[in-house]
Every structure is written in C-alpha cells, then in structure tokens.
Short mmCIF file of C-alpha atoms in Angstrom, two decimals:
data_model
loop_
_atom_site.label_atom_id
_atom_site.label_comp_id
_atom_site.label_asym_id
_atom_site.label_seq_id
_atom_site.Cartn_x
_atom_site.Cartn_y
_atom_site.Cartn_z
CA MET A 1 -5.21 2.94 -10.49
CA LYS A 2 -4.76 6.66 -11.17
CA LEU A 3 -5.89 9.74 -9.25
CA LEU A 4 -7.49 12.68 -11.03
CA ALA A 5 -8.66 16.10 -9.88
CA LEU A 6 -10.51 18.11 -12.53
CA GLY A 7 -12.55 21.27 -12.27
CA LEU A 8 -12.72 25.04 -12.41
CA ASN A 9 -12.70 27.79 -9.80
CA HIS A 10 -12.82 31.54 -9.23
CA LYS A 11 -9.34 31.89 -10.74
CA THR A 12 -10.08 30.14 -14.02
CA ALA A 13 -13.74 30.86 -14.75
CA PRO A 14 -16.15 33.80 -14.32
CA VAL A 15 -19.26 33.41 -12.20
CA GLU A 16 -21.55 32.97 -15.24
CA ILE A 17 -19.62 29.81 -16.17
CA ARG A 18 -19.27 28.53 -12.61
CA GLU A 19 -23.00 28.78 -11.99
CA ARG A 20 -23.75 26.72 -15.11
CA LEU A 21 -21.48 23.92 -13.84
CA ALA A 22 -22.56 23.89 -10.19
CA PHE A 23 -24.07 20.76 -8.64
CA GLY A 24 -27.00 21.55 -6.37
CA PRO A 25 -27.89 19.22 -3.48
CA ASP A 26 -30.89 17.90 -5.40
CA ILE A 27 -28.78 16.53 -8.28
CA ILE A 28 -25.54 15.51 -6.58
CA ALA A 29 -26.53 11.87 -5.88
CA GLY A 30 -27.57 11.26 -9.48
CA ALA A 31 -24.44 12.98 -10.73
CA LEU A 32 -22.22 10.72 -8.61
CA ARG A 33 -23.94 7.62 -9.95
CA ASP A 34 -23.56 8.89 -13.49
CA LEU A 35 -19.91 9.83 -12.98
CA THR A 36 -18.87 6.49 -11.52
CA GLY A 37 -20.77 4.80 -14.34
CA CYS A 38 -18.16 6.07 -16.79
CA ASP A 39 -15.96 3.31 -18.21
CA THR A 40 -12.71 4.75 -16.86
CA ILE A 41 -13.94 5.84 -13.41
CA SER A 42 -14.26 3.55 -10.39
CA GLU A 43 -14.56 6.13 -7.58
CA GLY A 44 -15.69 9.74 -7.48
CA VAL A 45 -16.32 12.73 -5.21
CA ILE A 46 -17.93 15.99 -6.39
CA LEU A 47 -17.07 19.23 -4.59
CA SER A 48 -19.36 22.11 -5.57
CA THR A 49 -19.18 25.48 -3.78
CA CYS A 50 -19.66 29.12 -4.65
CA ASN A 51 -16.08 29.33 -5.85
CA ARG A 52 -15.43 25.96 -7.43
CA THR A 53 -16.72 22.78 -9.00
CA GLU A 54 -14.23 19.93 -8.76
CA LEU A 55 -14.33 16.21 -9.47
CA TYR A 56 -11.97 13.89 -7.61
CA CYS A 57 -11.73 10.48 -9.25
CA ALA A 58 -9.91 7.19 -9.07
CA GLY A 59 -9.76 5.61 -12.49
CA HIS A 60 -7.79 4.25 -15.40
CA ASP A 61 -6.09 5.49 -18.56
CA GLY A 62 -8.27 7.91 -20.49
CA ALA A 63 -10.11 9.11 -17.37
CA GLU A 64 -9.24 12.80 -17.82
CA GLU A 65 -10.70 13.13 -21.31
CA GLU A 66 -13.81 11.17 -20.37
CA VAL A 67 -14.43 13.28 -17.24
CA ARG A 68 -13.88 16.52 -19.16
CA ARG A 69 -16.59 15.55 -21.62
CA TRP A 70 -18.84 14.13 -18.92
CA LEU A 71 -18.86 17.42 -16.98
CA SER A 72 -20.01 19.53 -19.90
CA SER A 73 -22.44 16.87 -21.16
CA PHE A 74 -24.06 16.42 -17.74
CA HIS A 75 -24.87 20.14 -17.62
CA GLY A 76 -26.02 20.26 -21.23
CA LEU A 77 -23.15 22.48 -22.42
CA GLU A 78 -20.87 22.16 -25.41
CA HIS A 79 -17.50 20.68 -24.52
CA GLU A 80 -15.68 23.43 -26.43
CA ARG A 81 -17.37 26.09 -24.33
CA VAL A 82 -16.38 24.54 -21.00
CA ASP A 83 -12.96 23.02 -21.65
CA PRO A 84 -10.90 26.28 -21.74
CA PHE A 85 -11.85 26.99 -18.12
CA LEU A 86 -10.89 23.56 -16.74
CA TYR A 87 -7.73 22.44 -14.99
CA ALA A 88 -6.66 18.87 -14.31
CA TYR A 89 -4.15 17.30 -11.94
CA ALA A 90 -2.99 13.69 -11.85
CA ASP A 91 -1.63 11.48 -9.06
CA GLN A 92 0.61 13.44 -6.64
CA ASP A 93 -0.41 16.78 -8.18
CA ALA A 94 -4.05 15.80 -7.55
CA VAL A 95 -3.25 14.94 -3.93
CA THR A 96 -1.41 18.23 -3.45
CA HIS A 97 -4.32 20.17 -4.98
CA LEU A 98 -6.89 18.58 -2.66
CA LEU A 99 -4.68 19.26 0.37
CA ARG A 100 -4.28 22.91 -0.69
CA VAL A 101 -8.01 23.30 -1.28
CA SER A 102 -8.94 21.75 2.08
CA SER A 103 -6.39 23.88 3.93
CA GLY A 104 -7.76 27.09 2.43
CA LEU A 105 -4.68 27.81 0.29
CA ASP A 106 -6.64 27.80 -2.96
CA SER A 107 -9.63 29.80 -1.71
CA LEU A 108 -10.78 33.25 -2.71
CA VAL A 109 -9.99 34.14 0.90
CA LEU A 110 -6.59 32.67 1.80
CA GLY A 111 -6.92 30.33 4.76
CA GLU A 112 -10.72 30.56 5.08
CA PRO A 113 -12.00 27.70 7.26
CA GLN A 114 -15.39 27.01 5.64
CA ILE A 115 -13.92 25.04 2.74
CA LEU A 116 -12.82 22.15 4.97
CA GLY A 117 -16.40 21.63 6.11
CA GLN A 118 -17.53 21.69 2.49
CA VAL A 119 -14.92 19.09 1.52
CA LYS A 120 -16.02 16.87 4.41
CA ALA A 121 -19.65 17.21 3.34
CA ALA A 122 -18.75 16.34 -0.27
CA HIS A 123 -16.91 13.22 0.88
CA GLN A 124 -19.79 12.19 3.16
CA THR A 125 -22.28 12.57 0.33
CA ALA A 126 -20.10 10.45 -1.96
CA THR A 127 -19.71 7.84 0.78
CA ASP A 128 -23.47 7.73 1.30
CA CYS A 129 -23.89 7.22 -2.44
CA ALA A 130 -21.30 4.39 -2.43
CA SER A 131 -19.15 6.23 -4.98
CA THR A 132 -15.95 6.06 -2.91
CA GLY A 133 -13.70 3.11 -2.25
CA LYS A 134 -10.33 2.28 -0.74
CA LEU A 135 -8.37 4.91 -2.67
CA LEU A 136 -10.53 8.03 -2.27
CA GLY A 137 -11.60 6.94 1.21
CA ARG A 138 -7.96 6.89 2.33
CA LEU A 139 -7.15 10.10 0.43
CA PHE A 140 -9.92 12.15 2.04
CA GLN A 141 -9.21 10.87 5.55
CA HIS A 142 -5.57 11.78 4.99
CA THR A 143 -6.69 15.20 3.75
CA PHE A 144 -8.74 15.94 6.86
CA SER A 145 -5.78 15.06 9.06
CA VAL A 146 -3.38 17.27 7.09
CA ALA A 147 -5.81 20.22 7.07
CA LYS A 148 -6.05 19.94 10.86
CA THR A 149 -2.24 19.94 11.09
CA VAL A 150 -2.05 23.06 8.93
CA ARG A 151 -4.57 24.81 11.20
CA THR A 152 -2.81 23.88 14.43
CA GLU A 153 0.80 24.35 13.31
CA THR A 154 0.48 27.59 11.31
CA ALA A 155 -1.29 30.92 11.71
CA ILE A 156 -3.16 30.49 8.43
CA GLY A 157 -6.54 31.02 10.12
CA SER A 158 -5.54 33.66 12.64
CA SER A 159 -7.18 36.63 10.91
CA PRO A 160 -10.99 36.88 10.77
CA VAL A 161 -11.15 36.86 6.97
CA SER A 162 -13.91 35.15 4.99
CA VAL A 163 -16.22 35.97 2.13
CA ALA A 164 -18.85 36.94 4.70
CA PHE A 165 -16.33 39.13 6.53
CA ALA A 166 -15.35 40.80 3.26
CA ALA A 167 -19.01 41.52 2.44
CA VAL A 168 -19.65 43.10 5.84
CA ASN A 169 -16.38 45.02 5.69
CA LEU A 170 -17.45 46.49 2.35
CA ALA A 171 -20.82 47.44 3.86
CA ARG A 172 -18.97 49.30 6.63
CA GLN A 173 -17.08 51.27 3.99
CA ILE A 174 -20.32 52.27 2.28
CA PHE A 175 -22.32 52.91 5.47
CA SER A 176 -20.02 54.38 8.08
CA ASP A 177 -22.58 53.71 10.83
CA LEU A 178 -24.27 50.31 10.55
CA SER A 179 -26.43 50.98 13.61
CA GLN A 180 -28.89 52.88 11.42
CA GLN A 181 -29.09 50.19 8.73
CA THR A 182 -31.32 47.15 8.16
CA ALA A 183 -29.76 44.01 6.71
CA LEU A 184 -31.76 41.44 4.75
CA LEU A 185 -29.98 38.09 4.64
CA ILE A 186 -31.28 35.64 2.06
CA GLY A 187 -30.48 32.03 2.96
CA ALA A 188 -29.63 30.39 6.27
CA GLY A 189 -26.46 28.43 5.56
CA GLU A 190 -22.99 28.77 7.03
CA THR A 191 -21.97 31.81 4.97
CA ILE A 192 -25.15 33.71 5.88
CA GLU A 193 -24.67 32.77 9.53
CA LEU A 194 -21.13 34.18 9.41
CA ALA A 195 -22.43 37.36 7.76
CA ALA A 196 -25.05 37.70 10.50
CA ARG A 197 -22.38 37.32 13.18
CA HIS A 198 -20.16 39.97 11.60
CA LEU A 199 -23.09 42.36 11.14
CA HIS A 200 -24.23 41.85 14.72
CA HIS A 201 -20.68 42.38 15.99
CA ASN A 202 -20.51 45.64 14.04
CA GLY A 203 -23.77 46.86 15.58
CA VAL A 204 -26.13 46.64 12.61
CA GLY A 205 -29.53 48.14 13.43
CA ARG A 206 -31.76 45.23 12.39
CA ILE A 207 -31.43 41.81 10.78
CA ILE A 208 -34.06 40.08 8.66
CA VAL A 209 -33.44 36.49 7.58
CA ALA A 210 -35.31 35.10 4.58
CA ASN A 211 -35.19 31.40 3.83
CA ARG A 212 -37.20 28.74 2.05
CA THR A 213 -37.60 26.97 5.40
CA VAL A 214 -38.92 29.60 7.79
CA GLU A 215 -38.08 27.50 10.86
CA ARG A 216 -34.40 27.51 9.91
CA ALA A 217 -34.54 31.25 9.28
CA HIS A 218 -36.16 31.76 12.69
CA ASP A 219 -33.46 29.72 14.46
CA LEU A 220 -30.76 31.87 12.87
CA ALA A 221 -32.51 35.23 13.31
CA ALA A 222 -33.24 34.53 16.97
CA GLN A 223 -29.51 34.43 17.73
CA PHE A 224 -29.16 38.07 16.66
CA ASP A 225 -32.47 39.59 17.79
CA GLY A 226 -33.74 39.54 14.22
CA PHE A 227 -36.87 38.11 12.66
CA ALA A 228 -37.56 35.55 9.98
CA ILE A 229 -39.56 35.59 6.75
CA SER A 230 -40.09 33.19 3.87
CA LEU A 231 -38.63 33.80 0.42
CA THR A 232 -42.08 34.72 -0.85
CA GLU A 233 -42.17 37.65 1.59
CA ILE A 234 -38.97 39.27 0.37
CA ALA A 235 -40.78 41.78 -1.85
CA ASN A 236 -42.71 43.11 1.17
CA HIS A 237 -39.57 43.70 3.25
CA LEU A 238 -37.05 44.69 0.59
CA PRO A 239 -37.97 48.41 0.80
CA ASP A 240 -36.71 48.37 4.41
CA ALA A 241 -33.35 46.81 3.53
CA ASP A 242 -30.23 48.93 3.20
CA ILE A 243 -27.97 45.88 2.98
CA VAL A 244 -28.82 42.64 1.16
CA ILE A 245 -26.55 39.60 1.34
CA ALA A 246 -27.72 36.49 -0.53
CA SER A 247 -26.38 32.95 -0.42
CA THR A 248 -28.85 30.15 -1.12
CA ALA A 249 -28.62 26.89 -3.03
CA SER A 250 -31.46 27.86 -5.37
CA PRO A 251 -30.84 26.93 -9.03
CA LEU A 252 -32.69 30.11 -10.10
CA PRO A 253 -32.48 33.75 -8.91
CA VAL A 254 -34.66 34.53 -5.89
CA LEU A 255 -34.50 38.28 -6.40
CA GLY A 256 -35.36 39.83 -9.77
CA LYS A 257 -34.97 43.26 -11.33
CA GLY A 258 -38.68 44.09 -11.14
CA THR A 259 -38.88 43.43 -7.41
CA VAL A 260 -35.86 45.65 -6.77
CA GLU A 261 -37.26 48.44 -8.96
CA SER A 262 -40.47 48.45 -6.94
CA ALA A 263 -38.50 48.53 -3.68
CA LEU A 264 -36.40 51.50 -4.86
CA LYS A 265 -39.54 53.50 -5.65
CA LYS A 266 -40.85 52.90 -2.14
CA ARG A 267 -37.45 53.85 -0.70
CA LYS A 268 -37.52 57.08 -2.74
CA HIS A 269 -34.33 55.88 -4.36
CA ARG A 270 -32.26 55.60 -1.21
CA PRO A 271 -29.40 53.28 -2.27
CA ILE A 272 -29.26 49.57 -1.50
CA PHE A 273 -25.98 47.70 -1.08
CA MET A 274 -26.23 44.11 -2.34
CA VAL A 275 -23.80 41.21 -2.23
CA ASP A 276 -24.62 38.02 -4.13
CA ILE A 277 -22.37 35.26 -2.76
CA ALA A 278 -24.34 32.41 -4.33
CA VAL A 279 -23.38 30.31 -7.35
CA PRO A 280 -25.69 30.04 -9.27
CA ARG A 281 -26.55 33.68 -8.57
CA ASP A 282 -29.45 34.57 -6.29
CA ILE A 283 -29.83 38.10 -7.66
CA GLU A 284 -30.45 38.68 -11.36
CA ALA A 285 -27.42 40.28 -13.01
CA GLU A 286 -29.69 42.98 -14.51
CA VAL A 287 -30.25 44.35 -10.99
CA GLY A 288 -26.74 45.80 -11.20
CA GLU A 289 -27.89 48.06 -14.04
CA LEU A 290 -30.30 49.93 -11.75
CA SER A 291 -29.41 53.32 -10.35
CA ASP A 292 -29.13 53.44 -6.57
CA VAL A 293 -28.14 49.75 -6.39
CA TYR A 294 -24.57 48.74 -5.58
CA LEU A 295 -24.46 45.06 -6.55
CA TYR A 296 -21.35 43.00 -5.87
CA THR A 297 -20.83 39.38 -6.84
CA ILE A 298 -18.45 37.01 -5.14
CA ASP A 299 -15.80 37.89 -7.72
CA ASP A 300 -16.07 41.59 -6.91
CA LEU A 301 -15.00 40.95 -3.30
CA GLN A 302 -11.45 40.07 -4.33
CA GLY A 303 -10.13 43.60 -3.84
CA VAL A 304 -11.62 43.86 -0.35
CA ILE A 305 -10.23 40.47 0.58
CA ASP A 306 -6.71 41.24 -0.66
CA GLU A 307 -6.30 43.93 1.97
CA SER A 308 -6.76 41.37 4.75
CA LEU A 309 -4.39 38.72 3.48
CA ARG A 310 -0.92 40.09 4.07
CA SER A 311 -0.66 38.63 7.58
CA ARG A 312 -1.35 35.14 6.22
CA GLN A 313 1.38 34.93 3.59
CA ALA A 314 4.13 33.62 5.88
CA ALA A 315 1.73 31.07 7.33
CA ALA A 316 0.80 30.00 3.82
CA GLU A 317 4.45 29.25 3.04
CA GLN A 318 4.63 27.04 6.14
CA ALA A 319 1.43 25.31 5.09
CA GLU A 320 2.83 24.61 1.61
CA GLU A 321 5.80 22.82 3.20
CA ILE A 322 3.50 20.69 5.34
CA ILE A 323 1.38 19.83 2.31
CA ALA A 324 4.40 18.93 0.18
CA PHE A 325 5.55 16.46 2.83
CA HIS A 326 2.16 14.86 3.34
CA SER A 327 1.34 14.57 -0.36
CA GLY A 328 4.55 12.59 -0.76
CA GLU A 329 3.57 10.49 2.24
CA PHE A 330 0.25 9.58 0.63
CA MET A 331 1.90 8.68 -2.66
CA ALA A 332 4.31 6.41 -0.79
CA TRP A 333 1.28 4.59 0.63
CA LEU A 334 -0.23 4.38 -2.85
CA ARG A 335 2.97 2.91 -4.27
CA SER A 336 3.01 0.39 -1.42
CA LEU A 337 -0.26 -1.01 -2.80
CA ASP A 338 1.58 -1.96 -5.98
CA ALA A 339 4.33 -3.57 -3.89
CA ALA A 340 1.75 -5.47 -1.87
CA GLY A 341 0.34 -7.01 -5.03
CA LEU A 342 3.81 -7.89 -6.27
CA ILE A 343 4.73 -9.50 -2.94
CA GLN A 344 1.50 -11.48 -2.94
CA ASP A 345 2.17 -12.76 -6.47
CA TYR A 346 5.76 -13.64 -5.59
CA ARG A 347 4.73 -15.54 -2.47
CA GLN A 348 2.07 -17.42 -4.41
CA ARG A 349 4.62 -18.45 -7.05
CA ALA A 350 7.08 -19.54 -4.34
CA GLU A 351 4.39 -21.60 -2.61
CA GLU A 352 3.49 -23.28 -5.91
CA LEU A 353 7.14 -24.24 -6.44
CA ARG A 354 7.37 -25.47 -2.84
CA ASP A 355 4.28 -27.68 -3.24
CA GLU A 356 5.57 -29.06 -6.53
CA VAL A 357 8.99 -30.03 -5.12
CA LEU A 358 7.49 -31.30 -1.85
CA ALA A 359 5.14 -33.63 -3.77
CA ARG A 360 8.09 -35.06 -5.68
CA ALA A 361 10.03 -35.56 -2.45
CA LYS A 362 7.09 -37.41 -0.86
CA ARG A 363 6.89 -39.70 -3.85
CA GLN A 364 10.59 -40.49 -3.45
CA LEU A 365 10.08 -41.34 0.21
CA GLU A 366 7.18 -43.60 -0.70
CA ALA A 367 9.44 -45.30 -3.26
CA GLY A 368 11.89 -46.15 -0.47
CA LYS A 369 14.66 -43.63 -1.03
CA PRO A 370 16.70 -42.79 2.11
CA PRO A 371 15.31 -39.70 3.96
CA ALA A 372 18.68 -37.92 3.91
CA GLU A 373 18.88 -38.27 0.13
CA VAL A 374 15.31 -36.98 -0.23
CA LEU A 375 16.04 -33.98 2.04
CA ASN A 376 19.09 -33.10 -0.05
CA PHE A 377 16.97 -33.36 -3.20
CA LEU A 378 14.27 -31.16 -1.65
CA ALA A 379 16.69 -28.44 -0.53
CA HIS A 380 18.74 -28.43 -3.74
CA THR A 381 15.76 -28.49 -6.14
CA LEU A 382 13.72 -25.89 -4.27
CA THR A 383 16.70 -23.52 -4.03
CA ASN A 384 17.38 -23.84 -7.75
CA LYS A 385 13.77 -23.23 -8.72
CA LEU A 386 13.43 -20.19 -6.45
CA LEU A 387 16.68 -18.63 -7.67
CA HIS A 388 16.48 -19.54 -11.36
CA ALA A 389 14.51 -16.52 -12.62
CA PRO A 390 16.28 -13.83 -10.54
CA SER A 391 19.69 -15.37 -11.28
CA SER A 392 18.99 -15.29 -15.02
CA ARG A 393 17.86 -11.66 -14.78
CA LEU A 394 20.98 -10.65 -12.83
CA ARG A 395 23.28 -12.35 -15.35
CA GLN A 396 21.50 -10.49 -18.14
CA ALA A 397 21.82 -7.20 -16.22
CA ALA A 398 25.55 -7.82 -15.80
CA ARG A 399 25.94 -8.48 -19.53
CA ASP A 400 23.99 -5.32 -20.33
CA GLY A 401 25.89 -3.22 -17.79
CA ASP A 402 22.63 -2.39 -15.98
CA ALA A 403 24.07 -1.13 -12.69
CA ASP A 404 20.67 -0.02 -11.38
CA ILE A 405 19.33 -3.57 -11.27
CA LEU A 406 22.54 -4.91 -9.75
CA ASP A 407 22.54 -2.22 -7.05
CA ALA A 408 18.86 -2.83 -6.34
CA ALA A 409 19.47 -6.58 -6.00
CA ASN A 410 22.39 -5.95 -3.69
CA GLU A 411 20.21 -3.79 -1.45
CA LEU A 412 17.16 -6.06 -1.73
CA PHE A 413 19.02 -9.21 -0.71
CA GLN A 414 21.21 -7.31 1.81
CA LEU A 415 24.42 -8.61 0.30
CA ASP A 416 27.77 -7.42 1.56
CA GLN A 417 29.46 -6.83 -1.79
CA SER A 418 32.89 -6.14 -0.32
CA ARG A 419 32.82 -9.46 1.56
CA LEU A 420 31.71 -11.29 -1.56
CA ASN A 421 34.52 -9.71 -3.57
CA ALA A 422 37.04 -10.68 -0.90
CA ASN A 423 35.76 -14.26 -0.72
CA PRO A 424 34.94 -15.43 -4.24
#
C-alpha cells in the first residue's frame, strides 16, 4: 500500500484556480465516495480550505496519475489546465507534508493554529463517510499528536499572527483610528470570529455580522456588542460599512459590483476597505475596479503577514526537526506492517511443515516403531525441512559473494561469527 498527498495551495496556484478546485461542505461526502471508488484508491481524505485543496490517499501503483485526472474531472476542468498547479508527494514525503501542513509550517501565515482544526474536521468528515481505514486512520492520529508536540515544544504559535490578524492590521494602517469605523463581517466561521476579536480588541466603533443563518450571526455579534443581519440585508447596511471582511463557504459571490456601486453613491464616495478571505471568492473581482474601494484578496495579505513572521523562524526550524523524526517514526510503523505479513506467512509455513512431520511420526508410532526412534526422526526431519530453504539461500549468497545477505542472516539468527570461526 502506498501513501499519496496531491493538491495545490497559495504557493502554487492563484486564487482563481484554487476557487475552481475547492470542495464545499455540500459536495464533500459525494466527492469522497467518488474518490475512493477509483480503481487505485482504497482510502481518502479531502482537505479544502481558503489556501489549499489537498487529497490524502492510500492506494496502489498508478494512484497519482488517476487522482490527478480525477481532481480536474470532478470539477469539470481540463486536466491540462489544472495539472501545472499541482504537487504530489509519496510515502514518507507525503507524511512529512501532512505533518508540516497540520503544524502550520506550510500556511500562508507561518504557524497559524486554525489549520489543525481544519485538518481534524477533514479527517472526521472522511471517517463519517467511511473513506478512511487502518492506514490513513493511523496517519492522521499520528499527525494530531505531532502537531500538539510542535505547539508545546516550540514557540511557533507565540505571535498573534493569522489571516484575520493580517486583515485587521491592514485596516489599522488604512484607518489610523478604528473607533470611528463600522466593520461588516460576512460569514460566521472561525476566521470571521477571529477577525471580530481583533477588531474589538483594537476598539472598532461598530460590528455588523451578516450570515446565511441569522441565529449564528447573532451569537457571534452578541459577543462584541454588535448586531446581526441576514445575507439578503447586506445591501441595506453596506453604505454604513467602512471595513468589509468576508469569509463564507458560498460557492458563488455574495457581494456584487452593482451592490457596491450603489453603496458608494450613498456614502458620497467615502472609501471602503474590503478583504475577501474566502475561496471561492465572496466578493466579485470586478469590485476591485471601482474607485474608492480598496479590495484585497487572501493572496494580497502576504506582504502584511511577512512583517509578523520573523520571530517564528527559529521555532520553525525546531518544528522541522520534530517533524523529520516523527515522519520517520510513522514510516517505521508502516514498514512493520510488511514484516508482520511476512512473519505470519513464515509461521504458517512452519506450522504446515510441523503438522506434516508430526503426522508421519504418529503413523510410525502406530506401526510399532520405538518412541525414541520416532522422536529422533521427528527432530531430525523437522529441523531439515525448516532449515532447507534458508540454508540453500545462504549457500547461494556465499557463492555470489552477497555479503549483505550473510550479514543480515548473522544478525537475524544472532550468531557469534567469531565463535563459529574458532570452532568449525
């Protein structure tokens, strides 16, 4: 069985490609069933976030090519259009990649903690859909343990840096005094909650939370003395918003160019700062063409984020060492599965030989042969049968000068070669 990690992220693909390959919550179950229905795939987990779409699979030879084509085909895209943006890792490299992703080392924001929760959610969804088994189940549990170790043994998460933090930090640069500004937050997930916390901490004047489920929006807004609206009410409140941060799971934009144009007229063209963190995008790209709108996508935040990362570099080096050790540890466990099968086969063969010789010995006893003679026959015959194949292989290795096999046999059977040489 082989491990495969295949996907694309903010480093390899622009947002317009990432949004076309995202898996929304409404299609993920069907996608998992379809993925594990591929001939070469037996287990699968799909991780889909704003910054990445990744497929983690356990499969057989040919899995990489089949998964590459499956990903583009599932989303109705030509393989040639998608393939240049993809990366693939196999076996230990796949393990290392998942550990790095879960520990925040491969994130847009180095060391950001939200990704671990997203990986856990992806694994839980796959488990609920029965698309994981022994291999990926063990891998992801191992991953969660290693990510916890990285958090507790390094300072990778010591600085308050996240995509939400970067968005609010950029707003502070544009509006020196947030106390006079109104923020409209579209969505009610973890990223929006973090943005609300950062805005509230920085003294923003007012917070409005818009969400498809108004009850969820109300629960979030109530924590920060804000108020909640539905997505259909955005147009009515957009003229009041100086800051807009959007992060929903909607497959289509929730804020269009026409709605923003109308809001700007009512604002008498006072500028609006907008950050679209969602993939697929929540705000139509054409909105960025409007005067008096400063629209940033998740990719545009990279410069802001870079300024906050210097303190995490040493911690990241420590984390890489931890990950290197634990990826090797997992592969050792994986190799032990092969040994377990070999041991089982060897024991079965030995037991078959034992039963064969024992049956012959019983027949000799029944024929009246002396027990001592039968015991000698049993011991001699069984020893010869058990040692015949390995003895033949060792003689061949000696003739061929294959020192590796001879050394391995010496270690395997715990032979004292010097004693044997001294006592031929």
